[in-house]
Coordinates of C-alpha atoms in Angstrom, one line a residue:
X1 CA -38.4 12.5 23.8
X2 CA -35.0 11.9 21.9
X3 CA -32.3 10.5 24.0
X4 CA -28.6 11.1 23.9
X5 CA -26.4 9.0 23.4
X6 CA -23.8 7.1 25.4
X7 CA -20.1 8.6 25.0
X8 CA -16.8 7.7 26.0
X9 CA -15.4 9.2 28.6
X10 CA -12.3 10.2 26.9
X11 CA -10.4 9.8 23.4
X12 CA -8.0 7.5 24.9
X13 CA -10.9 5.2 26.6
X14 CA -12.4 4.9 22.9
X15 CA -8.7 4.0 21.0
X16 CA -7.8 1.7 23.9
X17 CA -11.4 0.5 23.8
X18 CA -10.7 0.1 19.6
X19 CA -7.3 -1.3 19.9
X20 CA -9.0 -4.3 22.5
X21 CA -11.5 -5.3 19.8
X22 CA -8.7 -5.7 17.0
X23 CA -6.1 -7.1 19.3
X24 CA -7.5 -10.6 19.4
X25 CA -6.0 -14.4 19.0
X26 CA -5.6 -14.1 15.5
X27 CA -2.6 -11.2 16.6
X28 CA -1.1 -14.0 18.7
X29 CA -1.5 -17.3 16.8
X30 CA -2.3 -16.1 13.2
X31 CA -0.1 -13.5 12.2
X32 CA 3.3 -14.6 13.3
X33 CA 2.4 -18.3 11.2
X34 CA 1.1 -15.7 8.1
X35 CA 4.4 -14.1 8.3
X36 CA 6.3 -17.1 7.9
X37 CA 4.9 -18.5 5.5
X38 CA 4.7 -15.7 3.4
X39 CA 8.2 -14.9 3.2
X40 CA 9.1 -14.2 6.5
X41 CA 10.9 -10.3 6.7
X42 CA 10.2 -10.1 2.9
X43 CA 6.2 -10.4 3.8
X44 CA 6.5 -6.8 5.7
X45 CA 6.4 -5.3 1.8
X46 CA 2.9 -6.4 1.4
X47 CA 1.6 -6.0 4.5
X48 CA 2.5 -2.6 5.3
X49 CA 0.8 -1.7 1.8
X50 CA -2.1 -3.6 2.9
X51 CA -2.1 -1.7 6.1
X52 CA -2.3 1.7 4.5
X53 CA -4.1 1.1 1.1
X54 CA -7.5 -1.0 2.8
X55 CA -6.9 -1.1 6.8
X56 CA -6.1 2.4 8.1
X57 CA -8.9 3.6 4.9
X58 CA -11.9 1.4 5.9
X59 CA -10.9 2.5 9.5
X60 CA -11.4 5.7 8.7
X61 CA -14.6 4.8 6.8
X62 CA -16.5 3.1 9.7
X63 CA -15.4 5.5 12.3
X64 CA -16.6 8.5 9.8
X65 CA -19.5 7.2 9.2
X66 CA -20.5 6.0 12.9
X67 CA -19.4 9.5 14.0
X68 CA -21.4 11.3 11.6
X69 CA -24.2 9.1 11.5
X70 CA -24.6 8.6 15.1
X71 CA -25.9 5.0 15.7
X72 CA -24.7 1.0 15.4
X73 CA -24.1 -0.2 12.4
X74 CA -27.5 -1.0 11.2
X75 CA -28.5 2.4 11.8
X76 CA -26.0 4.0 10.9
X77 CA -26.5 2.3 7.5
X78 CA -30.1 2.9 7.3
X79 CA -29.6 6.6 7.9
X80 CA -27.2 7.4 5.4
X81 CA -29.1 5.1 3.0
X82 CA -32.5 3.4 4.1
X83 CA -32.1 0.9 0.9
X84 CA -28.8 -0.3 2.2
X85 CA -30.0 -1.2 5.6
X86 CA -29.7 -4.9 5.4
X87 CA -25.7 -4.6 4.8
X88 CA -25.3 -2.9 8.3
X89 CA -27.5 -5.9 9.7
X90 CA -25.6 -8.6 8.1
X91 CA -22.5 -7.8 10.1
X92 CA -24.2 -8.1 13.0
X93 CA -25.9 -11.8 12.5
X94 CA -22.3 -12.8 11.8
X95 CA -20.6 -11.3 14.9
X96 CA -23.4 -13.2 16.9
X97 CA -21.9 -16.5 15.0
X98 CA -18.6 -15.4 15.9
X99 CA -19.3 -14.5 19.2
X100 CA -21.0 -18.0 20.3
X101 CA -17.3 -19.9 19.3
X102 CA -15.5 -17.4 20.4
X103 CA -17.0 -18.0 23.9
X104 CA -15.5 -21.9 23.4
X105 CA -12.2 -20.9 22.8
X106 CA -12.2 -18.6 25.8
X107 CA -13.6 -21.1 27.5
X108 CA -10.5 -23.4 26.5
X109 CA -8.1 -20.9 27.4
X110 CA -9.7 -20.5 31.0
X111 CA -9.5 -24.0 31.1
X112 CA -5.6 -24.3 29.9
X113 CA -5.1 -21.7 32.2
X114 CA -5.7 -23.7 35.6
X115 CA -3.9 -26.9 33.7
X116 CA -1.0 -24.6 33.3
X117 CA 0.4 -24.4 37.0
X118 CA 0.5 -28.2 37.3
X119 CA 1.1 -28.7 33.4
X120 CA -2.0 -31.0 33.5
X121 CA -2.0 -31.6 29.2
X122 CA 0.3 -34.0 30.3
X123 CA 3.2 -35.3 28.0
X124 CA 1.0 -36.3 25.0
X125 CA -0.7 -33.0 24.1
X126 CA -2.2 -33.7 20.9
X127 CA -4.1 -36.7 22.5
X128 CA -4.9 -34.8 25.6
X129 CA -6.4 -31.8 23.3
X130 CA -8.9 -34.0 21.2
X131 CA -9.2 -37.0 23.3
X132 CA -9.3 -36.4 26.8
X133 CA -10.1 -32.7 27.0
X134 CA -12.5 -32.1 24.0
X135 CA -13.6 -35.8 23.3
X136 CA -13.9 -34.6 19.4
X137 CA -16.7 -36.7 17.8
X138 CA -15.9 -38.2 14.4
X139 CA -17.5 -36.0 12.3
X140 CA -20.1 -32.1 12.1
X141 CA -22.8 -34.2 12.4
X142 CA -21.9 -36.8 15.3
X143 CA -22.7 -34.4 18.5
X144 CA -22.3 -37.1 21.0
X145 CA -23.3 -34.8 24.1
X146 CA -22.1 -31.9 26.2
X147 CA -18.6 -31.5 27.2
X148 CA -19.3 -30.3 30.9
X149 CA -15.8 -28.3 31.5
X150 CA -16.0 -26.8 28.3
X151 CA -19.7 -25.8 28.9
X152 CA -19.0 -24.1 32.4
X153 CA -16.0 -22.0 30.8
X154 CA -18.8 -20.9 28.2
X155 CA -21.4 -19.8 30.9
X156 CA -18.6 -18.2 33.0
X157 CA -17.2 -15.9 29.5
X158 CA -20.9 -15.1 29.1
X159 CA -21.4 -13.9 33.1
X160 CA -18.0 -11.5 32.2
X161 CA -19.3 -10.1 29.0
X162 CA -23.1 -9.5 30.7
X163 CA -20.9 -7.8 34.1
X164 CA -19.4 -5.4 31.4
X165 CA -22.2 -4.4 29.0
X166 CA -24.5 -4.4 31.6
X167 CA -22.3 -1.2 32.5
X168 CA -21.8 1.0 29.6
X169 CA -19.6 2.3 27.6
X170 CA -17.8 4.4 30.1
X171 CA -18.4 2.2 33.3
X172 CA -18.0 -1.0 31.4
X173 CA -15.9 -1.3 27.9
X174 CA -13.9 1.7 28.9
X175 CA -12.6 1.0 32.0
X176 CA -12.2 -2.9 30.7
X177 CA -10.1 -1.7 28.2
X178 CA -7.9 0.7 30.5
X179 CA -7.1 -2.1 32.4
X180 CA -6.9 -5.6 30.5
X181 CA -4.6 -3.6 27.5
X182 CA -1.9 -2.6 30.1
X183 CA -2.1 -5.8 31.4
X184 CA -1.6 -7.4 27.9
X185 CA 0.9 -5.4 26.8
X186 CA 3.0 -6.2 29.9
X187 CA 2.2 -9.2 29.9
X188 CA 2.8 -10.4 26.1
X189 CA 6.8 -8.3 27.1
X190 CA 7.8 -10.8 29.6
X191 CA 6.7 -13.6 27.2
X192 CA 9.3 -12.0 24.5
X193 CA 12.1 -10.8 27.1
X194 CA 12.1 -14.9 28.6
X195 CA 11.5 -16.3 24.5
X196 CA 14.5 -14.8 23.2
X197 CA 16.8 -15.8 26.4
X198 CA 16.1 -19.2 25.5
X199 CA 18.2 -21.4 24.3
X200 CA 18.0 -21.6 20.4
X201 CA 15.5 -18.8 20.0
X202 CA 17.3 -17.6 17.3
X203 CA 16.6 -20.7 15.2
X204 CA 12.7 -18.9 15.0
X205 CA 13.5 -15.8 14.5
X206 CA 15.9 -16.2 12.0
X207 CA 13.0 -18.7 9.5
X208 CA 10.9 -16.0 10.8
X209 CA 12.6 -13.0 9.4
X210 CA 14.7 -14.0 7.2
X211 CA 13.5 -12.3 3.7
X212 CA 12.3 -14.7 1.0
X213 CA 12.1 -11.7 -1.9
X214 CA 10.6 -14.5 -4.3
X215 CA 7.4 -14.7 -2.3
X216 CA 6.4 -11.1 -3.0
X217 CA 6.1 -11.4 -6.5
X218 CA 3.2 -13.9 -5.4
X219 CA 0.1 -12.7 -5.9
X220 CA -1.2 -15.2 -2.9
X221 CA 0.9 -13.5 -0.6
X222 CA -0.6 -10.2 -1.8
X223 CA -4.0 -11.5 -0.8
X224 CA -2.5 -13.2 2.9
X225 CA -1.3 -9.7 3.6
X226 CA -4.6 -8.0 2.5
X227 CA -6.8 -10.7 4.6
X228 CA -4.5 -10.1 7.7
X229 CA -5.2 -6.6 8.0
X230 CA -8.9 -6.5 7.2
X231 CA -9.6 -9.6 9.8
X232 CA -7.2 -8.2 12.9
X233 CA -8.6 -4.6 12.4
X234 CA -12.4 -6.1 13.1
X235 CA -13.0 -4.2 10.1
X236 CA -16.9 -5.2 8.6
X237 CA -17.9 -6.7 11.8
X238 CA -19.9 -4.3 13.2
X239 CA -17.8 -3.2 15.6
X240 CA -15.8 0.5 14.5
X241 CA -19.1 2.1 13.2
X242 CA -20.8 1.9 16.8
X243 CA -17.6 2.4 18.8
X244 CA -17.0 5.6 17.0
X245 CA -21.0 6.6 17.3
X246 CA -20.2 7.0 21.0
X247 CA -17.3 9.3 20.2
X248 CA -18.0 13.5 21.5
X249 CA -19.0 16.0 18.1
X250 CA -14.9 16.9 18.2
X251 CA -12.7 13.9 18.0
X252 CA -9.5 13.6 15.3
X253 CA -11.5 10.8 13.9
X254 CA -7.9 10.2 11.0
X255 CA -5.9 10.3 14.0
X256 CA -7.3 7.8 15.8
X257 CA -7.3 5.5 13.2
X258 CA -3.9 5.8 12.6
X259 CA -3.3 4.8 15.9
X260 CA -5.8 1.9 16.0
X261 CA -3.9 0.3 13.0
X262 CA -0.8 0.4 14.2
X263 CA -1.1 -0.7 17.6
X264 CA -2.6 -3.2 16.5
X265 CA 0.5 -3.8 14.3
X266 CA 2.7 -3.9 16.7
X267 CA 1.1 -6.3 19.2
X268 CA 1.1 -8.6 15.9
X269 CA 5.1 -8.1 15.5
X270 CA 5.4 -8.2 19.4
X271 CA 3.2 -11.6 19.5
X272 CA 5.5 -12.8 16.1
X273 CA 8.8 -12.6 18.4
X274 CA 7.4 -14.3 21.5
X275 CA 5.7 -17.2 19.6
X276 CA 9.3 -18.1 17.1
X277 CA 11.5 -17.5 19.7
X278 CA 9.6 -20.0 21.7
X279 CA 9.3 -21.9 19.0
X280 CA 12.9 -22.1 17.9
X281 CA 13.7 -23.4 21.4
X282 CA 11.6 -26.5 20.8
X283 CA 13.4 -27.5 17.7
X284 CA 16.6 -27.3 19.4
X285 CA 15.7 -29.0 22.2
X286 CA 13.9 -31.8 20.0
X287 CA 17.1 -31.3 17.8
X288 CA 14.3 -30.7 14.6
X289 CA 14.2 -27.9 12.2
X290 CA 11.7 -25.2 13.0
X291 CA 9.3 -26.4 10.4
X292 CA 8.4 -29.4 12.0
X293 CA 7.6 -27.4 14.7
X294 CA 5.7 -24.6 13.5
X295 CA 2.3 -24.4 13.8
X296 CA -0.6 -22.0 13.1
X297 CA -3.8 -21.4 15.5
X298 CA -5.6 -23.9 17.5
X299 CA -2.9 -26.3 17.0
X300 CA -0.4 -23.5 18.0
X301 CA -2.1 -22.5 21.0
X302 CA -3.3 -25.8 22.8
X303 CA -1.2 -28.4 21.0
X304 CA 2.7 -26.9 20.4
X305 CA 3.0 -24.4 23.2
X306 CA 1.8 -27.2 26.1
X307 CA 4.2 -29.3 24.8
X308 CA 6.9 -26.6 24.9
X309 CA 6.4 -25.8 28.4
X310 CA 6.0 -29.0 29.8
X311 CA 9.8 -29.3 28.8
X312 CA 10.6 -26.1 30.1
X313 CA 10.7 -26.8 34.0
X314 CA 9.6 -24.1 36.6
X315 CA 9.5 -21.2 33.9
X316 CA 7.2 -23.5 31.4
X317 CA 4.6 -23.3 34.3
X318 CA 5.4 -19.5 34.5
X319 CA 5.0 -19.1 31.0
X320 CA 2.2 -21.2 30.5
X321 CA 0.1 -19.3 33.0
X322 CA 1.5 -16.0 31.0
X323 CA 0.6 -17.0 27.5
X324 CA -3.2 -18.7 28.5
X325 CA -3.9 -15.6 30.4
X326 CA -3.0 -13.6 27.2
X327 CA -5.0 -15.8 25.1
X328 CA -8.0 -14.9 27.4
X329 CA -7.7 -11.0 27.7
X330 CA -7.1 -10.6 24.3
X331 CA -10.3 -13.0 23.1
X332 CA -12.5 -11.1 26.1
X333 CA -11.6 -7.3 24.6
X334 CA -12.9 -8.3 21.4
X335 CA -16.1 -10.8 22.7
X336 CA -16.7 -7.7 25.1
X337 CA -16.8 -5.5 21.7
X338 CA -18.5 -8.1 19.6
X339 CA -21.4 -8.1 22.6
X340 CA -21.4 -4.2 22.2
X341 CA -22.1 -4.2 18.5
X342 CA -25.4 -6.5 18.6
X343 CA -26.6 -5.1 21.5
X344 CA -26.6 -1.4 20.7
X345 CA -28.0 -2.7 17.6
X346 CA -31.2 -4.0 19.3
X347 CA -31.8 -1.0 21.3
X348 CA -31.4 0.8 18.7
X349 CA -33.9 -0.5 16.4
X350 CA -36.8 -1.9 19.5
X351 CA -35.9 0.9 21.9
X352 CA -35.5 -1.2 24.7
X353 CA -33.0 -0.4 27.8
X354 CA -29.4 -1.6 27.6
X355 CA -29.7 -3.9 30.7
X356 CA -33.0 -5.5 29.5
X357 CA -31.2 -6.1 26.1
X358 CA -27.6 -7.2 27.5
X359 CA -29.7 -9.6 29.7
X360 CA -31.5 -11.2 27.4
X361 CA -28.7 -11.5 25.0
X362 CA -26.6 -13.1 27.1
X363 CA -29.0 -15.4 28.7
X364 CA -30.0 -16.4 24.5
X365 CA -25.9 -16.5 24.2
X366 CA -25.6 -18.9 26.5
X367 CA -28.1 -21.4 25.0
X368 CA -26.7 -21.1 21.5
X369 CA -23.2 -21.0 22.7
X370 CA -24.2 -24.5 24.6
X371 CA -24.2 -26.3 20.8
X372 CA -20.0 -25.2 20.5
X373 CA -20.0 -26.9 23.8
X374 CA -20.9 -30.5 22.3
X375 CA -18.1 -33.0 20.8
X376 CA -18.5 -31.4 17.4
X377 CA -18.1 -28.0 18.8
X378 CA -13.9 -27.8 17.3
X379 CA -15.9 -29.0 13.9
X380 CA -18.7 -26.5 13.5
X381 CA -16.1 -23.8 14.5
X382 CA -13.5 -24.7 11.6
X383 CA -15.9 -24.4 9.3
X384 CA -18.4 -21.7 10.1
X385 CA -15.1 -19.4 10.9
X386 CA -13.3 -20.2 7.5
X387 CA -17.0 -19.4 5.6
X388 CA -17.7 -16.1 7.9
X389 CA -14.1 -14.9 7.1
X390 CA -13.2 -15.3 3.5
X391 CA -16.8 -14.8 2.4
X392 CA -19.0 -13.1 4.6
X393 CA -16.4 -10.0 6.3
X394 CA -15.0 -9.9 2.4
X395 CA -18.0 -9.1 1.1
X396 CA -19.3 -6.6 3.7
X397 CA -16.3 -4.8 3.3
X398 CA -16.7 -4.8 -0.4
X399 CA -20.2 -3.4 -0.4
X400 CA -19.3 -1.1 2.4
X401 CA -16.8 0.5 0.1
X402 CA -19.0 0.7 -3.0
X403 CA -21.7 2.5 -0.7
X404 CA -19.1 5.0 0.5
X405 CA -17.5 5.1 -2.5
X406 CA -20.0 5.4 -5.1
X407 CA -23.6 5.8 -3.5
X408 CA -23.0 7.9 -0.4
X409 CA -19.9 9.7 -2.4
X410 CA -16.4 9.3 -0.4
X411 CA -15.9 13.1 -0.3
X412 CA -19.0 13.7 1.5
X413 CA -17.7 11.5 5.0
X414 CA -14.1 12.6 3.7
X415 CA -15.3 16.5 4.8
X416 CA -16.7 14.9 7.7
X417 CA -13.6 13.2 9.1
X418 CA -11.3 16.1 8.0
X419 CA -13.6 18.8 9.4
X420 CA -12.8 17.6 12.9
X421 CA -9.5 16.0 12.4
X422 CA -5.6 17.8 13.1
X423 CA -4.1 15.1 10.1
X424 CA -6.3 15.8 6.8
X425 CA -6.8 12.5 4.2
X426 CA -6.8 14.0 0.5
X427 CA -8.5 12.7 -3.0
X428 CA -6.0 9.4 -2.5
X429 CA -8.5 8.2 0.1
X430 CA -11.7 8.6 -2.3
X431 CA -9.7 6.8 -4.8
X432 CA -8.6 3.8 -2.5
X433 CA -12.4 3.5 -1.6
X434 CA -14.0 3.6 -5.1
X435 CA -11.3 2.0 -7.0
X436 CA -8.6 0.3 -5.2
X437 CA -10.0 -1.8 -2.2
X438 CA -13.0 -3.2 -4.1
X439 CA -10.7 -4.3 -6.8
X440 CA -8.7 -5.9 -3.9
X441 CA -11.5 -7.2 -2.0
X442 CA -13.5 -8.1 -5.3
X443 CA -9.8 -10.4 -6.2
X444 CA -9.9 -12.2 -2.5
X445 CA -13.2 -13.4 -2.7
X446 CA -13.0 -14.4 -6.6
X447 CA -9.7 -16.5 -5.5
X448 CA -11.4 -17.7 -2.3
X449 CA -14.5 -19.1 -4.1
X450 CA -12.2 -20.6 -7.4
X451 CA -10.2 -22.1 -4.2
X452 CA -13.2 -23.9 -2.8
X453 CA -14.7 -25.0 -5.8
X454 CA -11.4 -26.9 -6.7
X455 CA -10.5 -28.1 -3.1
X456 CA -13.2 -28.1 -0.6
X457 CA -12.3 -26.6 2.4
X458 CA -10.8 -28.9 5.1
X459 CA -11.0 -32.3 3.4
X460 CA -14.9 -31.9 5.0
X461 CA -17.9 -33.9 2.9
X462 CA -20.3 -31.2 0.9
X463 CA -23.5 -31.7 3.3
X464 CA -21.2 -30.3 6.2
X465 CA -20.0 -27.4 4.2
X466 CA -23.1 -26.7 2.7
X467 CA -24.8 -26.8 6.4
X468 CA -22.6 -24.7 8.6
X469 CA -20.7 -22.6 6.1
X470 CA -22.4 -21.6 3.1
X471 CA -25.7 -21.7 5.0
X472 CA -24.5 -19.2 7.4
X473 CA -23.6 -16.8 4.5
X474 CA -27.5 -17.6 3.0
X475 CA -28.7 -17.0 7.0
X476 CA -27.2 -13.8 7.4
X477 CA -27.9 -12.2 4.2
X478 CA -31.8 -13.5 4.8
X479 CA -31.8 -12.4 8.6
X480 CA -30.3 -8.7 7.6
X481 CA -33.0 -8.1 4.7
X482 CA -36.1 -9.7 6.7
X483 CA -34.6 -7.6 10.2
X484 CA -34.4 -4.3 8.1
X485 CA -37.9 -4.3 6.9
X486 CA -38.9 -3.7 10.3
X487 CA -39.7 -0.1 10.9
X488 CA -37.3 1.7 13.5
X489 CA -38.7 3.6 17.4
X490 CA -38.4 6.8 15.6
X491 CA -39.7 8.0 18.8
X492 CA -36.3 6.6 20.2
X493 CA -34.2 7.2 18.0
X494 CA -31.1 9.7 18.2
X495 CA -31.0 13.3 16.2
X496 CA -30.5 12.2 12.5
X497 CA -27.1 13.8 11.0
X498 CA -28.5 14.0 7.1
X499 CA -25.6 12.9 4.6
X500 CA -24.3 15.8 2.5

């Protein structure tokens, strides 16, 4: 007997539940340092073109073909093209990757979260970080044991993300989402309204606004727009195709990506204000210019914001506890969707039940995870993120357009989207898919690779790139063609929606 499949509970559930997986920490402590340095209020050029020449069109494409398709990603794939299967399966080994560090920088954030109402990073936060707190090893290879606190934040993200899935989609992610976004939202505000009362806020936002019109003629800044969209959107990741499989027959499928991309937008320009204006009041007060003071992720987050509010008095405390508690809800919506795309992949193709699969997923999580947990962890993730992001998403999205685009035909899950959506795309979209985002896509990765060839990535030695980046590329290819010759539970499996 066929089953039916799980659905939202309501349109807004799904976007909020959409907007959750691309709002993550890259929105907080990626896109506001991107911005910067790309020429600040001149950067918004690029970026906006980005936005609606490859984000809000590969949107489009995953939730039209998860909606008409009706499965996860692999399935989805393998029933618009069974030869193509492997590329739906791909995504999903690397959002496993993904999802095992992701659960160590949660796990940090918890644990800056309790330092935060006694300020316990102490005065030298830098040392505290590496030394004290992570007791970073001296190279990928030198393990040197478990980190216990880090180790018990990992377990503890895994228990919330089993809680959730074990749920649903309507009793789990959707009411997640209906909750932690509000929360987010609100509480990112407070972090802008108190940033730009402080004293020499407008040193930040000033360096960060202030147009630098020579940058845009840069073709690198082209491609740091282009990569900033695709990677906040969780476009390629597995994510958007099974979200939108969940979605009722009838949903303005255009619409909602519309709205997707640009909430997620303007959580990115919201975050941008909060972080400069806070950062602006550090160089005054340390009577420094703003670029000593800048800083982009990890560093950002656990290194220049501690030191900030331990200078802050009472409201560094208050802010601290703010900004950590951010950190963590906005990492949870997306490790919450990331746990949604590999499961409902599973149960999809073995036809198990979505308690026995979150279950053991977790439980197989939380061992894997354990290795992130050691005094190499911060190592393994710099590199395995850098190798998963400028090769392995690029790609995926690449091929993704060219199946669209070329093999499944971009009219055909054009007709689809616009058949059931108020806001009609035209012929520009099946251009931007065939033509203009592989071209784009196809230019990243070519500069990406020349990039690496002439300056290995992170001052790292070959053996360590060689085993935790480029092997993870070779291991998820190899997984997603060895996992696809397995035969699917037709006797499982949803009602097939044939392409046209």
């Amino acid at each position: 007997m066929k089953k039916s499949r799980e659905q939202w509970g309501t349109k807004m559930g799904f976007i909020l539940a959409a907007i959750g997986s691309a709002v993550g920490l890259g929105n907080i402590w990626r896109f506001p340092y991107v911005a910067y340095s790309n020429g600040g209020g001149a950067f918004l050029i690029p970026y906006f073109f980005a936005i609606f020449t490859a984000g809000i069109p590969l949107l489009i494409l995953e939730y039209g073909m998860g909606h008409k398709f009706r499965g996860s990603t692999p399935l989805t794939i393998a029933r618009a093209n069974k030869k193509w299967e492997w590329l739906g399966w791909w995504p999903i080994v690397s959002s496993s990757i993904i999802l095992c560090y992701y659960s160590m920088i949660l796990s940090w954030s918890l644990k800056y979260l309790t330092l935060s109402f006694t300020k316990g990073w102490g005065t030298d936060t830098n040392k505290y970080f590496f030394k004290d707190f992570l007791k970073l090893s001296s190279s990928p290879f030198d393990f040197g044991g478990i980190v216990i606190p880090v180790l018990i934040g990992i377990i503890l993200i895994w228990a919330i993300n089993w809680i959730i899935c074990y749920k649903g989609i309507k009793s789990g992610i959707e009411k997640l989402s209906k909750i932690v976004l509000p929360i987010l939202l609100i509480i990112m505000i407070i972090i802008v309204i108190k940033g730009v009362t402080l004293k020499g806020a407008y040193l930040g936002l000033n360096k960060l606004f202030t147009p630098n019109w020579s940058k845009v003629k840069d073709p690198k800044v082209w491609i740091s727009a282009y990569g900033q969209v695709f990677f906040s959107l969780s476009i390629a990741t597995g994510i958007m195709m099974t979200y939108a499989s969940y979605l009722p027959e009838k949903t303005d499928i255009n619409n909602s990506a519309f709205i997707t991309a640009f909430a997620n937008c303007g959580f990115e320009f919201l975050s941008a204000i909060g972080v400069f204006a806070i950062i602006g009041f550090m160089a005054n007060t340390q009577g420094v210019g703003v670029d000593e003071v800048v800083s982009s992720g990890i560093g950002l987050a656990f290194i220049v914001f501690p030191k900030v509010f331990s200078v802050m008095g009472t409201w560094g405390n208050i802010l601290g506890v703010l900004f950590f508690s951010c950190l963590f809800f906005a990492g949870l919506t997306s490790a919450v969707s990331l746990v949604e795309a590999i499961s409902s992949s599973i149960i999809d193709k073995i036809a198990w039940e979505r308690k026995k699969v979150v279950s053991i997923m977790c439980l197989v999580g939380v061992c894997i995870s354990s290795v992130f947990s050691t005094k190499a962890g911060l190592y393994l993730l710099d590199i395995m993120d850098n190798f998963i992001n400028n090769y392995g998403i690029v790609v995926v999205g690449l091929l993704e357009a060219i199946l669209v685009g070329w093999i499944i035909k971009a009219k055909t899950i054009r007709n689809h989207t616009n058949s059931i959506s108020y806001y009609k795309i035209g012929k520009w979209w099946d251009v931007i898919i065939k033509y203009i985002t592989p071209t784009i896509l196809t230019y990243m990765l070519g500069s990406s690779i020349i990039t690496e060839i002439s300056t290995p990535y992170g001052g790292y030695e070959l053996s360590s790139l060689l085993t935790y980046g480029w092997s993870i590329i070779l291991l998820g290819i190899t997984l997603g063609v060895i996992i696809s010759k397995k035969p699917w539970k037709e006797d499982n499996t949803y009602e097939k929606k044939e392409a046209v």
